[in-house]
Amino acid sequence: MRTDRTFTMLKPDSVEKGYIGAILEKINAAGFKIVAMKLTQMTRRDAMKFYEVHKERPFYGELVEYMTRGPIVAAILEKENAVADFRTLIGATNPADAAEGTIRKLYATSIGENAIHGSDSDENAAIEGAFHFAGRELF
Ligand code: UDP
Ligand code: MG
């Protein structure tokens, strides 16, 4: 299992508010290389599958509505220690708990609408990257 890649989504709220450029700037400045990237919209089926691990949680329905309401930017990023370093860059799930300077502190509005996704393990990074991208879309 490789340890130098992670997967991210700039969630619908980030795209709606015009934060794509600012967030990509933070990602670049932190030393991540973009290996794959696209503007896309998840179907209901996609979102239910992507967040299947949360299907028993009370917020699952709202999460699926939120993640499907508009386009997202999906990307695969490369850097040494990618998963952990990217989680540090984005900050805590709840922006109220996120450290100063993190992407969620800067751009998220609530624990539900929290601007950005970052994979939580090398295994999930590989699964999530393959969910959104074919091999020929990686550079
Ligand atoms: N979420 C929510 N309410 C919660 C926890 C999570 O709406 O109490 C949403 C939020 O958008 C979060 C996503 O569900 O990013 C996945 O939750 P997870 O615990 O995996 O957080 P993450 O890994 O994104 O920090
Ligand atoms: Mg998670």
mmCIF file of N, CA and C and ligand atoms in Angstrom:
data_model
loop_
_atom_site.group_PDB
_atom_site.id
_atom_site.type_symbol
_atom_site.label_atom_id
_atom_site.label_comp_id
_atom_site.label_asym_id
_atom_site.label_seq_id
_atom_site.Cartn_x
_atom_site.Cartn_y
_atom_site.Cartn_z
ATOM 1 N N MET A 1 0.839 -1.218 0.000
ATOM 2 C CA MET A 1 0.000 0.000 0.000
ATOM 3 C C MET A 1 0.863 1.252 0.000
ATOM 4 N N ARG A 2 0.669 2.144 -0.989
ATOM 5 C CA ARG A 2 1.508 3.347 -1.015
ATOM 6 C C ARG A 2 1.045 4.371 0.019
ATOM 7 N N THR A 3 1.975 5.176 0.488
ATOM 8 C CA THR A 3 1.689 6.118 1.584
ATOM 9 C C THR A 3 1.849 7.574 1.143
ATOM 10 N N ASP A 4 2.021 7.780 -0.175
ATOM 11 C CA ASP A 4 2.292 9.136 -0.669
ATOM 12 C C ASP A 4 1.116 9.732 -1.448
ATOM 13 N N ARG A 5 -0.087 9.145 -1.313
ATOM 14 C CA ARG A 5 -1.237 9.708 -2.013
ATOM 15 C C ARG A 5 -2.434 9.829 -1.094
ATOM 16 N N THR A 6 -3.211 10.883 -1.321
ATOM 17 C CA THR A 6 -4.498 10.992 -0.649
ATOM 18 C C THR A 6 -5.538 11.453 -1.656
ATOM 19 N N PHE A 7 -6.791 11.422 -1.234
ATOM 20 C CA PHE A 7 -7.898 11.830 -2.099
ATOM 21 C C PHE A 7 -8.648 12.960 -1.409
ATOM 22 N N THR A 8 -9.064 13.965 -2.193
ATOM 23 C CA THR A 8 -9.826 15.076 -1.628
ATOM 24 C C THR A 8 -11.024 15.431 -2.488
ATOM 25 N N MET A 9 -12.012 16.053 -1.869
ATOM 26 C CA MET A 9 -13.112 16.690 -2.601
ATOM 27 C C MET A 9 -13.292 18.083 -2.023
ATOM 28 N N LEU A 10 -13.308 19.101 -2.888
ATOM 29 C CA LEU A 10 -13.776 20.433 -2.505
ATOM 30 C C LEU A 10 -15.288 20.333 -2.610
ATOM 31 N N LYS A 11 -15.949 20.389 -1.470
ATOM 32 C CA LYS A 11 -17.376 20.060 -1.385
ATOM 33 C C LYS A 11 -18.245 21.155 -2.014
ATOM 34 N N PRO A 12 -19.550 20.862 -2.244
ATOM 35 C CA PRO A 12 -20.405 21.817 -2.959
ATOM 36 C C PRO A 12 -20.390 23.240 -2.392
ATOM 37 N N ASP A 13 -20.316 23.388 -1.066
ATOM 38 C CA ASP A 13 -20.298 24.751 -0.486
ATOM 39 C C ASP A 13 -19.063 25.521 -0.930
ATOM 40 N N SER A 14 -17.925 24.868 -1.042
ATOM 41 C CA SER A 14 -16.699 25.540 -1.484
ATOM 42 C C SER A 14 -16.812 26.004 -2.930
ATOM 43 N N VAL A 15 -17.397 25.146 -3.775
ATOM 44 C CA VAL A 15 -17.567 25.510 -5.190
ATOM 45 C C VAL A 15 -18.567 26.660 -5.316
ATOM 46 N N GLU A 16 -19.700 26.561 -4.591
ATOM 47 C CA GLU A 16 -20.744 27.600 -4.641
ATOM 48 C C GLU A 16 -20.212 28.967 -4.243
ATOM 49 N N LYS A 17 -19.328 28.989 -3.242
ATOM 50 C CA LYS A 17 -18.836 30.266 -2.703
ATOM 51 C C LYS A 17 -17.627 30.812 -3.451
ATOM 52 N N GLY A 18 -17.168 30.083 -4.479
ATOM 53 C CA GLY A 18 -16.036 30.580 -5.261
ATOM 54 C C GLY A 18 -14.690 30.388 -4.591
ATOM 55 N N TYR A 19 -14.568 29.353 -3.748
ATOM 56 C CA TYR A 19 -13.332 29.116 -3.005
ATOM 57 C C TYR A 19 -12.375 28.130 -3.683
ATOM 58 N N ILE A 20 -12.681 27.681 -4.893
ATOM 59 C CA ILE A 20 -11.816 26.662 -5.523
ATOM 60 C C ILE A 20 -10.372 27.160 -5.600
ATOM 61 N N GLY A 21 -10.182 28.364 -6.129
ATOM 62 C CA GLY A 21 -8.822 28.882 -6.319
ATOM 63 C C GLY A 21 -8.075 29.032 -5.005
ATOM 64 N N ALA A 22 -8.738 29.603 -4.006
ATOM 65 C CA ALA A 22 -8.088 29.839 -2.713
ATOM 66 C C ALA A 22 -7.693 28.518 -2.049
ATOM 67 N N ILE A 23 -8.566 27.526 -2.131
ATOM 68 C CA ILE A 23 -8.264 26.244 -1.482
ATOM 69 C C ILE A 23 -7.147 25.516 -2.231
ATOM 70 N N LEU A 24 -7.178 25.557 -3.560
ATOM 71 C CA LEU A 24 -6.092 24.908 -4.320
ATOM 72 C C LEU A 24 -4.749 25.582 -4.026
ATOM 73 N N GLU A 25 -4.778 26.885 -3.820
ATOM 74 C CA GLU A 25 -3.557 27.621 -3.458
ATOM 75 C C GLU A 25 -2.971 27.085 -2.145
ATOM 76 N N LYS A 26 -3.830 26.858 -1.156
ATOM 77 C CA LYS A 26 -3.372 26.312 0.128
ATOM 78 C C LYS A 26 -2.780 24.904 -0.066
ATOM 79 N N ILE A 27 -3.437 24.115 -0.911
ATOM 80 C CA ILE A 27 -2.985 22.744 -1.150
ATOM 81 C C ILE A 27 -1.614 22.755 -1.834
ATOM 82 N N ASN A 28 -1.455 23.625 -2.819
ATOM 83 C CA ASN A 28 -0.152 23.768 -3.501
ATOM 84 C C ASN A 28 0.922 24.258 -2.545
ATOM 85 N N ALA A 29 0.586 25.281 -1.766
ATOM 86 C CA ALA A 29 1.560 25.877 -0.848
ATOM 87 C C ALA A 29 2.036 24.860 0.193
ATOM 88 N N ALA A 30 1.178 23.883 0.519
ATOM 89 C CA ALA A 30 1.540 22.858 1.504
ATOM 90 C C ALA A 30 2.373 21.736 0.880
ATOM 91 N N GLY A 31 2.637 21.831 -0.409
ATOM 92 C CA GLY A 31 3.556 20.884 -1.039
ATOM 93 C C GLY A 31 2.931 19.663 -1.684
ATOM 94 N N PHE A 32 1.614 19.694 -1.877
ATOM 95 C CA PHE A 32 0.962 18.561 -2.547
ATOM 96 C C PHE A 32 0.992 18.747 -4.059
ATOM 97 N N LYS A 33 1.300 17.680 -4.762
ATOM 98 C CA LYS A 33 1.253 17.662 -6.222
ATOM 99 C C LYS A 33 -0.098 17.110 -6.651
ATOM 100 N N ILE A 34 -0.731 17.752 -7.625
ATOM 101 C CA ILE A 34 -2.019 17.269 -8.135
ATOM 102 C C ILE A 34 -1.758 16.179 -9.175
ATOM 103 N N VAL A 35 -2.244 14.978 -8.886
ATOM 104 C CA VAL A 35 -2.041 13.814 -9.754
ATOM 105 C C VAL A 35 -3.253 13.600 -10.664
ATOM 106 N N ALA A 36 -4.443 13.973 -10.160
ATOM 107 C CA ALA A 36 -5.694 13.873 -10.924
ATOM 108 C C ALA A 36 -6.636 14.929 -10.373
ATOM 109 N N MET A 37 -7.488 15.516 -11.255
ATOM 110 C CA MET A 37 -8.436 16.528 -10.771
ATOM 111 C C MET A 37 -9.585 16.708 -11.757
ATOM 112 N N LYS A 38 -10.812 16.860 -11.222
ATOM 113 C CA LYS A 38 -11.944 17.200 -12.091
ATOM 114 C C LYS A 38 -13.087 17.849 -11.320
ATOM 115 N N LEU A 39 -13.868 18.676 -12.075
ATOM 116 C CA LEU A 39 -15.127 19.217 -11.577
ATOM 117 C C LEU A 39 -16.195 18.198 -11.963
ATOM 118 N N THR A 40 -16.948 17.723 -10.979
ATOM 119 C CA THR A 40 -17.922 16.660 -11.236
ATOM 120 C C THR A 40 -19.050 16.780 -10.219
ATOM 121 N N GLN A 41 -20.146 16.088 -10.458
ATOM 122 C CA GLN A 41 -21.235 16.097 -9.477
ATOM 123 C C GLN A 41 -21.596 14.667 -9.110
ATOM 124 N N MET A 42 -21.693 14.408 -7.826
ATOM 125 C CA MET A 42 -22.044 13.069 -7.368
ATOM 126 C C MET A 42 -23.549 12.854 -7.516
ATOM 127 N N THR A 43 -23.940 11.675 -7.978
ATOM 128 C CA THR A 43 -25.348 11.300 -7.954
ATOM 129 C C THR A 43 -25.682 10.865 -6.527
ATOM 130 N N ARG A 44 -26.973 10.703 -6.278
ATOM 131 C CA ARG A 44 -27.421 10.215 -4.971
ATOM 132 C C ARG A 44 -26.790 8.837 -4.675
ATOM 133 N N ARG A 45 -26.769 8.018 -5.710
ATOM 134 C CA ARG A 45 -26.197 6.674 -5.564
ATOM 135 C C ARG A 45 -24.705 6.757 -5.231
ATOM 136 N N ASP A 46 -23.990 7.642 -5.924
ATOM 137 C CA ASP A 46 -22.563 7.840 -5.643
ATOM 138 C C ASP A 46 -22.334 8.232 -4.185
ATOM 139 N N ALA A 47 -23.086 9.244 -3.724
ATOM 140 C CA ALA A 47 -22.865 9.770 -2.374
ATOM 141 C C ALA A 47 -23.228 8.736 -1.317
ATOM 142 N N MET A 48 -24.298 7.997 -1.549
ATOM 143 C CA MET A 48 -24.697 6.964 -0.584
ATOM 144 C C MET A 48 -23.611 5.904 -0.459
ATOM 145 N N LYS A 49 -23.006 5.562 -1.616
ATOM 146 C CA LYS A 49 -21.939 4.558 -1.626
ATOM 147 C C LYS A 49 -20.654 5.121 -0.995
ATOM 148 N N PHE A 50 -20.299 6.340 -1.386
ATOM 149 C CA PHE A 50 -19.057 6.941 -0.885
ATOM 150 C C PHE A 50 -19.088 7.031 0.646
ATOM 151 N N TYR A 51 -20.247 7.409 1.209
ATOM 152 C CA TYR A 51 -20.361 7.602 2.658
ATOM 153 C C TYR A 51 -21.071 6.432 3.345
ATOM 154 N N GLU A 52 -21.031 5.256 2.709
ATOM 155 C CA GLU A 52 -21.721 4.071 3.233
ATOM 156 C C GLU A 52 -21.359 3.777 4.698
ATOM 157 N N VAL A 53 -20.105 4.020 5.064
ATOM 158 C CA VAL A 53 -19.635 3.773 6.427
ATOM 159 C C VAL A 53 -20.465 4.563 7.455
ATOM 160 N N HIS A 54 -21.085 5.669 7.014
ATOM 161 C CA HIS A 54 -21.870 6.508 7.926
ATOM 162 C C HIS A 54 -23.372 6.245 7.819
ATOM 163 N N LYS A 55 -23.788 5.150 7.156
ATOM 164 C CA LYS A 55 -25.218 5.010 6.837
ATOM 165 C C LYS A 55 -26.142 4.880 8.050
ATOM 166 N N GLU A 56 -25.611 4.452 9.180
ATOM 167 C CA GLU A 56 -26.445 4.373 10.395
ATOM 168 C C GLU A 56 -26.433 5.661 11.212
ATOM 169 N N ARG A 57 -25.629 6.634 10.801
ATOM 170 C CA ARG A 57 -25.508 7.869 11.595
ATOM 171 C C ARG A 57 -26.687 8.805 11.301
ATOM 172 N N PRO A 58 -27.076 9.613 12.295
ATOM 173 C CA PRO A 58 -28.252 10.484 12.106
ATOM 174 C C PRO A 58 -28.083 11.526 10.999
ATOM 175 N N PHE A 59 -26.833 11.869 10.681
ATOM 176 C CA PHE A 59 -26.604 12.917 9.683
ATOM 177 C C PHE A 59 -26.482 12.388 8.253
ATOM 178 N N TYR A 60 -26.620 11.075 8.067
ATOM 179 C CA TYR A 60 -26.372 10.469 6.738
ATOM 180 C C TYR A 60 -27.258 11.077 5.637
ATOM 181 N N GLY A 61 -28.546 11.230 5.909
ATOM 182 C CA GLY A 61 -29.473 11.770 4.905
ATOM 183 C C GLY A 61 -29.080 13.177 4.475
ATOM 184 N N GLU A 62 -28.803 14.029 5.457
ATOM 185 C CA GLU A 62 -28.393 15.403 5.169
ATOM 186 C C GLU A 62 -27.064 15.443 4.434
ATOM 187 N N LEU A 63 -26.171 14.544 4.814
ATOM 188 C CA LEU A 63 -24.847 14.483 4.173
ATOM 189 C C LEU A 63 -24.991 14.147 2.684
ATOM 190 N N VAL A 64 -25.872 13.198 2.372
ATOM 191 C CA VAL A 64 -26.090 12.818 0.970
ATOM 192 C C VAL A 64 -26.716 13.986 0.203
ATOM 193 N N GLU A 65 -27.686 14.680 0.809
ATOM 194 C CA GLU A 65 -28.311 15.854 0.160
ATOM 195 C C GLU A 65 -27.253 16.920 -0.149
ATOM 196 N N TYR A 66 -26.453 17.218 0.848
ATOM 197 C CA TYR A 66 -25.404 18.247 0.735
ATOM 198 C C TYR A 66 -24.390 17.895 -0.357
ATOM 199 N N MET A 67 -23.907 16.682 -0.329
ATOM 200 C CA MET A 67 -22.833 16.304 -1.245
ATOM 201 C C MET A 67 -23.291 16.162 -2.697
ATOM 202 N N THR A 68 -24.623 16.107 -2.915
ATOM 203 C CA THR A 68 -25.144 15.944 -4.275
ATOM 204 C C THR A 68 -25.764 17.225 -4.822
ATOM 205 N N ARG A 69 -25.816 18.292 -4.035
ATOM 206 C CA ARG A 69 -26.599 19.471 -4.455
ATOM 207 C C ARG A 69 -25.909 20.318 -5.522
ATOM 208 N N GLY A 70 -24.650 20.087 -5.769
ATOM 209 C CA GLY A 70 -23.927 20.843 -6.786
ATOM 210 C C GLY A 70 -22.599 20.179 -7.064
ATOM 211 N N PRO A 71 -21.841 20.765 -8.001
ATOM 212 C CA PRO A 71 -20.554 20.152 -8.337
ATOM 213 C C PRO A 71 -19.533 20.218 -7.207
ATOM 214 N N ILE A 72 -18.598 19.292 -7.283
ATOM 215 C CA ILE A 72 -17.451 19.223 -6.379
ATOM 216 C C ILE A 72 -16.188 19.241 -7.243
ATOM 217 N N VAL A 73 -15.053 19.515 -6.615
ATOM 218 C CA VAL A 73 -13.770 19.274 -7.280
ATOM 219 C C VAL A 73 -13.153 18.056 -6.600
ATOM 220 N N ALA A 74 -12.978 16.980 -7.361
ATOM 221 C CA ALA A 74 -12.347 15.765 -6.845
ATOM 222 C C ALA A 74 -10.893 15.761 -7.293
ATOM 223 N N ALA A 75 -9.994 15.315 -6.408
ATOM 224 C CA ALA A 75 -8.576 15.291 -6.783
ATOM 225 C C ALA A 75 -7.814 14.218 -6.025
ATOM 226 N N ILE A 76 -6.786 13.712 -6.674
ATOM 227 C CA ILE A 76 -5.810 12.829 -6.025
ATOM 228 C C ILE A 76 -4.532 13.644 -5.871
ATOM 229 N N LEU A 77 -3.976 13.630 -4.667
ATOM 230 C CA LEU A 77 -2.819 14.457 -4.327
ATOM 231 C C LEU A 77 -1.653 13.583 -3.889
ATOM 232 N N GLU A 78 -0.452 14.036 -4.216
ATOM 233 C CA GLU A 78 0.748 13.259 -3.894
ATOM 234 C C GLU A 78 1.715 14.083 -3.053
ATOM 235 N N LYS A 79 2.211 13.455 -2.013
ATOM 236 C CA LYS A 79 3.206 14.070 -1.110
ATOM 237 C C LYS A 79 3.624 12.973 -0.140
ATOM 238 N N GLU A 80 4.825 13.035 0.345
ATOM 239 C CA GLU A 80 5.242 12.099 1.391
ATOM 240 C C GLU A 80 4.275 12.226 2.577
ATOM 241 N N ASN A 81 3.870 11.113 3.169
ATOM 242 C CA ASN A 81 2.972 11.136 4.338
ATOM 243 C C ASN A 81 1.649 11.874 4.031
ATOM 244 N N ALA A 82 1.124 11.613 2.836
ATOM 245 C CA ALA A 82 0.023 12.420 2.299
ATOM 246 C C ALA A 82 -1.232 12.435 3.181
ATOM 247 N N VAL A 83 -1.688 11.276 3.628
ATOM 248 C CA VAL A 83 -2.961 11.215 4.353
ATOM 249 C C VAL A 83 -2.916 12.061 5.624
ATOM 250 N N ALA A 84 -1.920 11.819 6.463
ATOM 251 C CA ALA A 84 -1.842 12.535 7.744
ATOM 252 C C ALA A 84 -1.574 14.020 7.530
ATOM 253 N N ASP A 85 -0.670 14.355 6.620
ATOM 254 C CA ASP A 85 -0.351 15.772 6.398
ATOM 255 C C ASP A 85 -1.558 16.527 5.835
ATOM 256 N N PHE A 86 -2.349 15.845 5.007
ATOM 257 C CA PHE A 86 -3.517 16.528 4.440
ATOM 258 C C PHE A 86 -4.601 16.719 5.492
ATOM 259 N N ARG A 87 -4.779 15.732 6.375
ATOM 260 C CA ARG A 87 -5.753 15.894 7.463
ATOM 261 C C ARG A 87 -5.348 17.069 8.350
ATOM 262 N N THR A 88 -4.039 17.233 8.570
ATOM 263 C CA THR A 88 -3.568 18.385 9.351
ATOM 264 C C THR A 88 -3.897 19.689 8.618
ATOM 265 N N LEU A 89 -3.680 19.712 7.312
ATOM 266 C CA LEU A 89 -3.941 20.916 6.520
ATOM 267 C C LEU A 89 -5.420 21.297 6.525
ATOM 268 N N ILE A 90 -6.324 20.308 6.494
ATOM 269 C CA ILE A 90 -7.755 20.652 6.424
ATOM 270 C C ILE A 90 -8.338 20.960 7.799
ATOM 271 N N GLY A 91 -7.813 20.373 8.864
ATOM 272 C CA GLY A 91 -8.312 20.661 10.206
ATOM 273 C C GLY A 91 -9.454 19.756 10.627
ATOM 274 N N ALA A 92 -9.931 19.962 11.853
ATOM 275 C CA ALA A 92 -10.961 19.110 12.452
ATOM 276 C C ALA A 92 -12.262 19.150 11.656
ATOM 277 N N THR A 93 -13.031 18.053 11.772
ATOM 278 C CA THR A 93 -14.319 17.924 11.076
ATOM 279 C C THR A 93 -15.222 19.122 11.355
ATOM 280 N N ASN A 94 -15.274 19.525 12.630
ATOM 281 C CA ASN A 94 -16.069 20.691 13.018
ATOM 282 C C ASN A 94 -15.185 21.937 12.941
ATOM 283 N N PRO A 95 -15.495 22.890 12.058
ATOM 284 C CA PRO A 95 -14.619 24.064 11.907
ATOM 285 C C PRO A 95 -14.438 24.840 13.213
ATOM 286 N N ALA A 96 -15.394 24.704 14.127
ATOM 287 C CA ALA A 96 -15.263 25.378 15.424
ATOM 288 C C ALA A 96 -14.075 24.821 16.206
ATOM 289 N N ASP A 97 -13.702 23.573 15.926
ATOM 290 C CA ASP A 97 -12.569 22.932 16.607
ATOM 291 C C ASP A 97 -11.292 22.953 15.764
ATOM 292 N N ALA A 98 -11.381 23.465 14.542
ATOM 293 C CA ALA A 98 -10.231 23.405 13.620
ATOM 294 C C ALA A 98 -9.173 24.441 13.994
ATOM 295 N N ALA A 99 -7.918 24.062 13.831
ATOM 296 C CA ALA A 99 -6.802 24.953 14.171
ATOM 297 C C ALA A 99 -6.769 26.153 13.232
ATOM 298 N N GLU A 100 -6.210 27.255 13.739
ATOM 299 C CA GLU A 100 -6.028 28.474 12.933
ATOM 300 C C GLU A 100 -5.250 28.151 11.665
ATOM 301 N N GLY A 101 -5.676 28.733 10.559
ATOM 302 C CA GLY A 101 -4.952 28.574 9.304
ATOM 303 C C GLY A 101 -5.327 27.336 8.518
ATOM 304 N N THR A 102 -6.091 26.429 9.120
ATOM 305 C CA THR A 102 -6.505 25.224 8.382
ATOM 306 C C THR A 102 -7.608 25.592 7.379
ATOM 307 N N ILE A 103 -7.783 24.748 6.381
ATOM 308 C CA ILE A 103 -8.772 25.026 5.330
ATOM 309 C C ILE A 103 -10.181 25.074 5.915
ATOM 310 N N ARG A 104 -10.487 24.166 6.836
ATOM 311 C CA ARG A 104 -11.839 24.192 7.410
ATOM 312 C C ARG A 104 -12.036 25.420 8.304
ATOM 313 N N LYS A 105 -10.999 25.825 9.042
ATOM 314 C CA LYS A 105 -11.121 27.044 9.860
ATOM 315 C C LYS A 105 -11.410 28.242 8.960
ATOM 316 N N LEU A 106 -10.739 28.283 7.809
ATOM 317 C CA LEU A 106 -10.865 29.437 6.911
ATOM 318 C C LEU A 106 -12.151 29.417 6.088
ATOM 319 N N TYR A 107 -12.576 28.234 5.633
ATOM 320 C CA TYR A 107 -13.620 28.190 4.606
ATOM 321 C C TYR A 107 -14.877 27.394 4.957
ATOM 322 N N ALA A 108 -14.885 26.648 6.054
ATOM 323 C CA ALA A 108 -16.069 25.851 6.399
ATOM 324 C C ALA A 108 -17.034 26.669 7.244
ATOM 325 N N THR A 109 -18.311 26.294 7.184
ATOM 326 C CA THR A 109 -19.303 27.032 7.972
ATOM 327 C C THR A 109 -19.834 26.234 9.156
ATOM 328 N N SER A 110 -19.864 24.910 9.061
ATOM 329 C CA SER A 110 -20.425 24.091 10.141
ATOM 330 C C SER A 110 -19.871 22.672 10.039
ATOM 331 N N ILE A 111 -20.184 21.840 11.031
ATOM 332 C CA ILE A 111 -19.707 20.453 11.003
ATOM 333 C C ILE A 111 -20.280 19.709 9.796
ATOM 334 N N GLY A 112 -21.453 20.097 9.341
ATOM 335 C CA GLY A 112 -22.042 19.458 8.167
ATOM 336 C C GLY A 112 -21.422 20.005 6.890
ATOM 337 N N GLU A 113 -21.455 21.342 6.744
ATOM 338 C CA GLU A 113 -20.921 21.991 5.536
ATOM 339 C C GLU A 113 -19.499 22.431 5.824
ATOM 340 N N ASN A 114 -18.586 21.467 5.692
ATOM 341 C CA ASN A 114 -17.226 21.736 6.164
ATOM 342 C C ASN A 114 -16.188 21.790 5.039
ATOM 343 N N ALA A 115 -16.638 22.221 3.876
ATOM 344 C CA ALA A 115 -15.749 22.701 2.800
ATOM 345 C C ALA A 115 -14.947 21.658 2.036
ATOM 346 N N ILE A 116 -14.425 20.659 2.741
ATOM 347 C CA ILE A 116 -13.448 19.779 2.084
ATOM 348 C C ILE A 116 -13.408 18.393 2.720
ATOM 349 N N HIS A 117 -13.091 17.399 1.907
ATOM 350 C CA HIS A 117 -12.891 16.016 2.358
ATOM 351 C C HIS A 117 -11.415 15.664 2.273
ATOM 352 N N GLY A 118 -10.963 14.839 3.199
ATOM 353 C CA GLY A 118 -9.630 14.247 3.106
ATOM 354 C C GLY A 118 -9.702 12.806 3.570
ATOM 355 N N SER A 119 -9.105 11.884 2.825
ATOM 356 C CA SER A 119 -9.132 10.467 3.212
ATOM 357 C C SER A 119 -8.526 10.276 4.593
ATOM 358 N N ASP A 120 -9.018 9.230 5.303
ATOM 359 C CA ASP A 120 -8.551 9.015 6.677
ATOM 360 C C ASP A 120 -7.534 7.888 6.818
ATOM 361 N N SER A 121 -7.185 7.212 5.712
ATOM 362 C CA SER A 121 -6.173 6.145 5.771
ATOM 363 C C SER A 121 -5.631 5.924 4.363
ATOM 364 N N ASP A 122 -4.477 5.271 4.269
ATOM 365 C CA ASP A 122 -3.916 4.957 2.951
ATOM 366 C C ASP A 122 -4.864 4.049 2.173
ATOM 367 N N GLU A 123 -5.475 3.092 2.880
ATOM 368 C CA GLU A 123 -6.403 2.164 2.224
ATOM 369 C C GLU A 123 -7.607 2.913 1.657
ATOM 370 N N ASN A 124 -8.200 3.817 2.458
ATOM 371 C CA ASN A 124 -9.349 4.579 1.957
ATOM 372 C C ASN A 124 -8.958 5.562 0.865
ATOM 373 N N ALA A 125 -7.747 6.093 0.931
ATOM 374 C CA ALA A 125 -7.273 6.989 -0.135
ATOM 375 C C ALA A 125 -7.280 6.249 -1.476
ATOM 376 N N ALA A 126 -6.840 5.015 -1.468
ATOM 377 C CA ALA A 126 -6.805 4.216 -2.701
ATOM 378 C C ALA A 126 -8.228 3.891 -3.172
ATOM 379 N N ILE A 127 -9.099 3.509 -2.237
ATOM 380 C CA ILE A 127 -10.484 3.179 -2.583
ATOM 381 C C ILE A 127 -11.217 4.410 -3.135
ATOM 382 N N GLU A 128 -11.062 5.534 -2.454
ATOM 383 C CA GLU A 128 -11.782 6.756 -2.841
ATOM 384 C C GLU A 128 -11.245 7.330 -4.153
ATOM 385 N N GLY A 129 -9.940 7.255 -4.346
ATOM 386 C CA GLY A 129 -9.356 7.712 -5.611
ATOM 387 C C GLY A 129 -9.888 6.897 -6.776
ATOM 388 N N ALA A 130 -9.957 5.585 -6.582
ATOM 389 C CA ALA A 130 -10.443 4.688 -7.642
ATOM 390 C C ALA A 130 -11.945 4.840 -7.873
ATOM 391 N N PHE A 131 -12.659 5.321 -6.856
ATOM 392 C CA PHE A 131 -14.108 5.565 -6.985
ATOM 393 C C PHE A 131 -14.365 6.686 -7.995
ATOM 394 N N HIS A 132 -13.494 7.685 -8.002
ATOM 395 C CA HIS A 132 -13.700 8.881 -8.829
ATOM 396 C C HIS A 132 -12.878 8.927 -10.117
ATOM 397 N N PHE A 133 -11.786 8.188 -10.177
ATOM 398 C CA PHE A 133 -10.896 8.317 -11.335
ATOM 399 C C PHE A 133 -10.516 6.968 -11.922
ATOM 400 N N ALA A 134 -10.476 6.923 -13.257
ATOM 401 C CA ALA A 134 -9.913 5.776 -13.964
ATOM 402 C C ALA A 134 -8.394 5.942 -13.991
ATOM 403 N N GLY A 135 -7.689 4.850 -14.153
ATOM 404 C CA GLY A 135 -6.227 4.887 -14.167
ATOM 405 C C GLY A 135 -5.673 5.892 -15.170
ATOM 406 N N ARG A 136 -6.331 6.026 -16.325
ATOM 407 C CA ARG A 136 -5.804 6.910 -17.370
ATOM 408 C C ARG A 136 -5.986 8.394 -17.049
ATOM 409 N N GLU A 137 -6.711 8.701 -15.964
ATOM 410 C CA GLU A 137 -6.914 10.102 -15.552
ATOM 411 C C GLU A 137 -5.860 10.556 -14.536
ATOM 412 N N LEU A 138 -4.929 9.664 -14.179
ATOM 413 C CA LEU A 138 -3.864 10.019 -13.223
ATOM 414 C C LEU A 138 -2.597 10.384 -13.986
ATOM 415 N N PHE A 139 -1.950 11.455 -13.546
ATOM 416 C CA PHE A 139 -0.752 11.939 -14.236
ATOM 417 C C PHE A 139 0.418 12.085 -13.281
HETATM 418 N N1 UDP B 1 -20.738 15.105 9.283
HETATM 419 C C1 UDP B 1 -21.902 15.724 9.744
HETATM 420 N N2 UDP B 1 -22.181 15.674 11.082
HETATM 421 C C2 UDP B 1 -21.366 15.050 11.981
HETATM 422 C C3 UDP B 1 -20.188 14.445 11.515
HETATM 423 C C4 UDP B 1 -19.908 14.475 10.157
HETATM 424 O O1 UDP B 1 -22.664 16.282 8.949
HETATM 425 O O2 UDP B 1 -21.679 15.051 13.187
HETATM 426 C C5 UDP B 1 -20.425 15.142 7.850
HETATM 427 C C6 UDP B 1 -19.297 16.123 7.515
HETATM 428 O O3 UDP B 1 -19.551 16.692 6.228
HETATM 429 C C7 UDP B 1 -18.096 15.209 7.494
HETATM 430 C C8 UDP B 1 -18.683 13.934 6.870
HETATM 431 O O4 UDP B 1 -19.985 13.855 7.439
HETATM 432 O O5 UDP B 1 -17.019 15.746 6.746
HETATM 433 C C9 UDP B 1 -17.913 12.661 7.146
HETATM 434 O O6 UDP B 1 -17.731 12.542 8.551
HETATM 435 P P1 UDP B 1 -16.339 12.085 9.162
HETATM 436 O O7 UDP B 1 -16.575 11.792 10.600
HETATM 437 O O8 UDP B 1 -15.735 11.018 8.296
HETATM 438 O O9 UDP B 1 -15.480 13.440 9.089
HETATM 439 P P2 UDP B 1 -14.215 13.830 8.186
HETATM 440 O O10 UDP B 1 -13.402 12.573 7.961
HETATM 441 O O11 UDP B 1 -14.762 14.416 6.903
HETATM 442 O O12 UDP B 1 -13.473 14.863 8.991
HETATM 443 MG MG MG B 2 -13.975 10.735 7.273
#
